[in-house]
Amino acid sequence: MTAASDTVSYEIVGDVGLICLENPPVNAASASLRAGIVAALQALEIEVSAIGIYGAGRAFIAGADIKEFGQPQADPILPEVCLAVENCAVPVVAIVHGPTLGGGLEVAMSCHARIALPSLRAGLPEVLLGIIPGAGGTQRGPRLMGVRNTLDLATTGRHVKADEALALGLVDRLDEGAPRDVALRAAQEVIAGRLATRRTAEIIVKADRTVLNEFASALRAKQAHLFSPHKAVEAVAFASGDFAHGMQREREIFQECIQSPQRAGLIHAFFAERAVGKYPEMGATPREVAEVGVVGGGTMGAGIATACLLAGLKVVLLEMNVDALDRARATITGNLDGAVKRGKMSAEARDAALGELLKLSTKYPDFSACDMIIEAVFEDMTVKKQVFRNLNLHAKPGAILATNTSYLDVDEVAKATARPESVIGLHFFSPAHVMKLLEIVVGAHTAPEVVATGFALAKKLRKIAVRAGVCDGFIGNRILNHYRKVADYLIMDGASPAQVDAAVRGFGFAMGPFQVMDLAGLDIGWATRKRLAPTRPAEERYVEIADRVCENGWFGRKAGRGYYDYPDGTPNADVLQIIETERAKAGITPCDFSDQEIVERYMTAMVCEAVRILEDGIAQRPIDIDAVQLFGYGFPRHHGGPLHYADSIGLAEIVARAERYASEDAHYWQVPRLLRELADTGGSFAELNQAAG
Ligand code: 3HC
Ligand code: NAI
């Protein structure tokens, strides 16, 4: 093997040249990989009759190196690499396996033939990062698999497996074996004329205008907030013309996307998803979890049990009586049926889950074999403590005792046991078998291996775990409680719930705060407000509208009424009446808020509480808070999370806004110390993330 760069090596076997790409963990197309490919081609094309190119490790190439985006790119850039491959003096065949994404697929498309191994996951996921394929994907894609298929892959970012790649025309053949062996065999077949080769750029493609227009308008309706998917369609439209012109237009559009704030937000979200997996206790060895106990089979307990069954874990679910167990079983069966319908589980696996994996019980001794027991009973400290006293008596030594509480003090719950080191908060989100986020709430005495086990469980359940400390509401609900107040202030002072919701949707959330409250049930917030009433500071402005709504039993969707009437979802006129009455009682003359003003107040409130959470050490880093909001609260991915948003707006601007609003309510709009410090010194949350590693 001869090194062409740090990450690329080549060898000559007879009249075949082999290029091996090795840039762990996923062979990202870094500067060294790009330069190495070009150097290896140059060295080989004068010596051999055909070249095979393959990836070492688990991927061919997982795409451009995302860390390089936003910085100047070293030569050769990826389109030049692709051109060098396509213009190579001898045929080049790509052996594609594992992730072959974005620029990786573009390199493969520039080769003269492609062979897929069974592990292939091919795709053009650039739109998920706010960009478009920038190394010929929008031009070579249509030439190999047609315009419609390219539009599909380039606007959804979905991955295709080997057999679909073959059906699409993206690869020429399927094979099996070690990538190097397949590469050698394939190149020999090229020389023997048994594997046809062609130059992709020379294929003529016709772009049907009607297909393009239909696709573009459907996309505008579906993804109005996003920038790059529409740009991908624009680039694909050039594929039917001259290849070099199409490549030039693709490059220009790619650059436009690179400059867009959405690119920065989406890439931040990509790294947030991965950063949260790094936490202080990660060196500890997780305890084995094969059997999980769940206490309570209501909304959350049934959802948590479903999530565990979907992951193949044994589950013992405990309820107060047989009727409650029947209801839990019906919910779990419905959830699993849904998974079968969506192709997430086979009918046989569902039957096995319900028959062999799930056990229902009303007796604590049935938990004796459980490695972890997750409590999801009513949100009431007395009830939870009683449950934990029972768990302490019946759980085996070493079993992890977890609470799914939304707000309550995990350390207080732990006091009901003689093993606080084994107690942890595992805060799932509803519906628990669907939502990605899991907050891992670490108590004062929680042992490191218990924390590591929480993270390991999240991985098994395919969830994104974020470490949080103990406080009322942890990271997510504490922030939620704070910005929910600003939504109330806005409706008290002049906006309607529907206007607030529309403005927040305009920012990119799927739903506004009042729609979310209707969906979750207004009774939950009402109970929390009552619980916190004795400790509410006298200076705090309290809006009673939500209490009046609840007093009428209008608990949202489940009650048929809330801020909206259901099933049609029109604003509840009686709530508007309540708002007017409350305003009159408080002597408020309603004012007009623009949608922008609504969003600015809402976001400033969110940022301020997020910073206080950082100050209190409840979250480790700003990026953890962003991840909680992104994966648990529907924060629009292209804004990257509240603290990324704050950086993008400028911290001085956030401080200025809060100070402006403070003239109306100095108690609520306090500027957190850390925010002011960063604003004064020109710092940013991105720098804090970097410093934390
Ligand atoms: N660039 C840089 N680093 C990357 C990367 C990339 N393209 N893809 C993955 N990584 C890093 C991750 O950040 C992670 O690093 P860490 O261990 O330090 O946290 C490590 O590789 C492993 O990644 P995952 O934890 O995500 O591993 P998985 O096995 O779960 O997933 C994957 C592998 C499917 C490749 C997934 O990482 C992924 O989807 N990556 C992004 C792929 C992508 O979007 N490619 C297109 C890039 S844009 C492009 O090519 C532009 C071109 O058109 C010009
Ligand atoms: P729920 O009212 O739907 O279910 C609670 C269940 O617990 C009921 O079925 C009840 O019969 C059972 N239960 C009560 N006491 C019990 C006991 N001593 N032994 C056995 N079973 C008992 O409540 P939900 O919504 O499932 O909430 C449960 C917990 O999860 C609460 O702590 C809540 O704060 C938390 N949570 C709720 C979320 C939600 O969106 N509903 C989201 C995240 C957490």
PDB file of C-alpha atoms and ligand atoms in Angstrom, residues 295-301 318-320 324 327 364 375-380 383-384 386-387 403-408 427-430 477 520 524, ligand 2:
ATOM      1  CA  VAL A 295     -45.404   1.304  37.942  1.00  0.00           C
ATOM      2  CA  GLY A 296     -48.576   2.917  36.609  1.00  0.00           C
ATOM      3  CA  GLY A 297     -50.177   2.081  33.277  1.00  0.00           C
ATOM      4  CA  GLY A 298     -51.703   5.455  32.358  1.00  0.00           C
ATOM      5  CA  THR A 299     -50.619   7.708  29.497  1.00  0.00           C
ATOM      6  CA  MET A 300     -46.925   7.563  30.363  1.00  0.00           C
ATOM      7  CA  GLY A 301     -46.616   4.113  31.937  1.00  0.00           C
ATOM      8  CA  LEU A 318     -47.941  -2.861  37.848  1.00  0.00           C
ATOM      9  CA  GLU A 319     -51.260  -1.091  38.413  1.00  0.00           C
ATOM     10  CA  MET A 320     -53.623  -0.599  41.330  1.00  0.00           C
ATOM     11  CA  ALA A 324     -56.496  -0.403  35.292  1.00  0.00           C
ATOM     12  CA  ARG A 327     -56.850  -0.411  30.198  1.00  0.00           C
ATOM     13  CA  TYR A 364     -44.729  -5.672  43.983  1.00  0.00           C
ATOM     14  CA  GLU A 375     -42.400   4.788  38.219  1.00  0.00           C
ATOM     15  CA  ALA A 376     -45.115   6.666  36.265  1.00  0.00           C
ATOM     16  CA  VAL A 377     -47.929   7.148  38.780  1.00  0.00           C
ATOM     17  CA  PHE A 378     -49.821  10.370  39.566  1.00  0.00           C
ATOM     18  CA  GLU A 379     -47.724  13.515  39.918  1.00  0.00           C
ATOM     19  CA  ASP A 380     -48.053  13.592  43.697  1.00  0.00           C
ATOM     20  CA  VAL A 383     -48.088   8.737  46.174  1.00  0.00           C
ATOM     21  CA  LYS A 384     -44.611   8.585  44.637  1.00  0.00           C
ATOM     22  CA  GLN A 386     -45.251   5.279  48.896  1.00  0.00           C
ATOM     23  CA  VAL A 387     -44.376   3.605  45.593  1.00  0.00           C
ATOM     24  CA  THR A 403     -39.095   8.201  38.420  1.00  0.00           C
ATOM     25  CA  ASN A 404     -40.768   9.720  35.379  1.00  0.00           C
ATOM     26  CA  THR A 405     -41.870  12.770  37.348  1.00  0.00           C
ATOM     27  CA  SER A 406     -42.305  15.934  35.289  1.00  0.00           C
ATOM     28  CA  TYR A 407     -41.406  18.406  38.022  1.00  0.00           C
ATOM     29  CA  LEU A 408     -40.946  16.824  41.455  1.00  0.00           C
ATOM     30  CA  HIS A 427     -38.221  11.921  32.198  1.00  0.00           C
ATOM     31  CA  PHE A 428     -39.935  10.587  29.080  1.00  0.00           C
ATOM     32  CA  PHE A 429     -42.123  12.738  26.852  1.00  0.00           C
ATOM     33  CA  SER A 430     -45.603  11.945  25.657  1.00  0.00           C
ATOM     34  CA  ASN A 477     -40.462  21.891  31.761  1.00  0.00           C
ATOM     35  CA  ALA A 520     -51.436  17.966  26.638  1.00  0.00           C
ATOM     36  CA  ILE A 524     -51.690  19.314  34.310  1.00  0.00           C
TER      37      ILE A 524
HETATM   38  P1  NAI B   2     -52.072   9.100  34.273  1.00  0.00           P
HETATM   39  O1  NAI B   2     -53.042   9.649  35.226  1.00  0.00           O
HETATM   40  O2  NAI B   2     -52.454   8.901  32.853  1.00  0.00           O
HETATM   41  O3  NAI B   2     -51.545   7.675  34.800  1.00  0.00           O
HETATM   42  C1  NAI B   2     -51.180   7.426  36.113  1.00  0.00           C
HETATM   43  C2  NAI B   2     -51.462   5.951  36.385  1.00  0.00           C
HETATM   44  O4  NAI B   2     -50.863   5.589  37.594  1.00  0.00           O
HETATM   45  C3  NAI B   2     -52.940   5.644  36.514  1.00  0.00           C
HETATM   46  O5  NAI B   2     -53.269   4.629  35.563  1.00  0.00           O
HETATM   47  C4  NAI B   2     -53.100   5.147  37.942  1.00  0.00           C
HETATM   48  O6  NAI B   2     -54.034   4.102  38.054  1.00  0.00           O
HETATM   49  C5  NAI B   2     -51.718   4.668  38.254  1.00  0.00           C
HETATM   50  N1  NAI B   2     -51.390   4.713  39.672  1.00  0.00           N
HETATM   51  C6  NAI B   2     -51.616   5.719  40.540  1.00  0.00           C
HETATM   52  N2  NAI B   2     -51.160   5.384  41.771  1.00  0.00           N
HETATM   53  C7  NAI B   2     -50.648   4.146  41.662  1.00  0.00           C
HETATM   54  C8  NAI B   2     -50.030   3.268  42.572  1.00  0.00           C
HETATM   55  N3  NAI B   2     -49.858   3.610  43.839  1.00  0.00           N
HETATM   56  N4  NAI B   2     -49.639   2.061  42.130  1.00  0.00           N
HETATM   57  C9  NAI B   2     -49.805   1.700  40.839  1.00  0.00           C
HETATM   58  N5  NAI B   2     -50.381   2.514  39.931  1.00  0.00           N
HETATM   59  C10 NAI B   2     -50.797   3.707  40.335  1.00  0.00           C
HETATM   60  O7  NAI B   2     -50.774  10.010  34.393  1.00  0.00           O
HETATM   61  P2  NAI B   2     -49.612  10.211  33.348  1.00  0.00           P
HETATM   62  O8  NAI B   2     -49.925  11.336  32.471  1.00  0.00           O
HETATM   63  O9  NAI B   2     -49.259   8.896  32.769  1.00  0.00           O
HETATM   64  O10 NAI B   2     -48.415  10.716  34.290  1.00  0.00           O
HETATM   65  C11 NAI B   2     -47.687   9.824  35.085  1.00  0.00           C
HETATM   66  C12 NAI B   2     -46.403  10.492  35.516  1.00  0.00           C
HETATM   67  O11 NAI B   2     -45.648  10.851  34.353  1.00  0.00           O
HETATM   68  C13 NAI B   2     -46.587  11.776  36.296  1.00  0.00           C
HETATM   69  O12 NAI B   2     -45.572  11.874  37.243  1.00  0.00           O
HETATM   70  C14 NAI B   2     -46.448  12.858  35.244  1.00  0.00           C
HETATM   71  O13 NAI B   2     -46.037  14.081  35.768  1.00  0.00           O
HETATM   72  C15 NAI B   2     -45.371  12.243  34.373  1.00  0.00           C
HETATM   73  N6  NAI B   2     -45.327  12.730  33.005  1.00  0.00           N
HETATM   74  C16 NAI B   2     -46.469  12.964  32.302  1.00  0.00           C
HETATM   75  C17 NAI B   2     -46.407  13.407  30.982  1.00  0.00           C
HETATM   76  C18 NAI B   2     -47.638  13.622  30.185  1.00  0.00           C
HETATM   77  O14 NAI B   2     -47.557  14.280  29.133  1.00  0.00           O
HETATM   78  N7  NAI B   2     -48.781  13.087  30.576  1.00  0.00           N
HETATM   79  C19 NAI B   2     -45.109  13.659  30.337  1.00  0.00           C
HETATM   80  C20 NAI B   2     -43.962  13.306  31.151  1.00  0.00           C
HETATM   81  C21 NAI B   2     -44.088  12.881  32.437  1.00  0.00           C
END
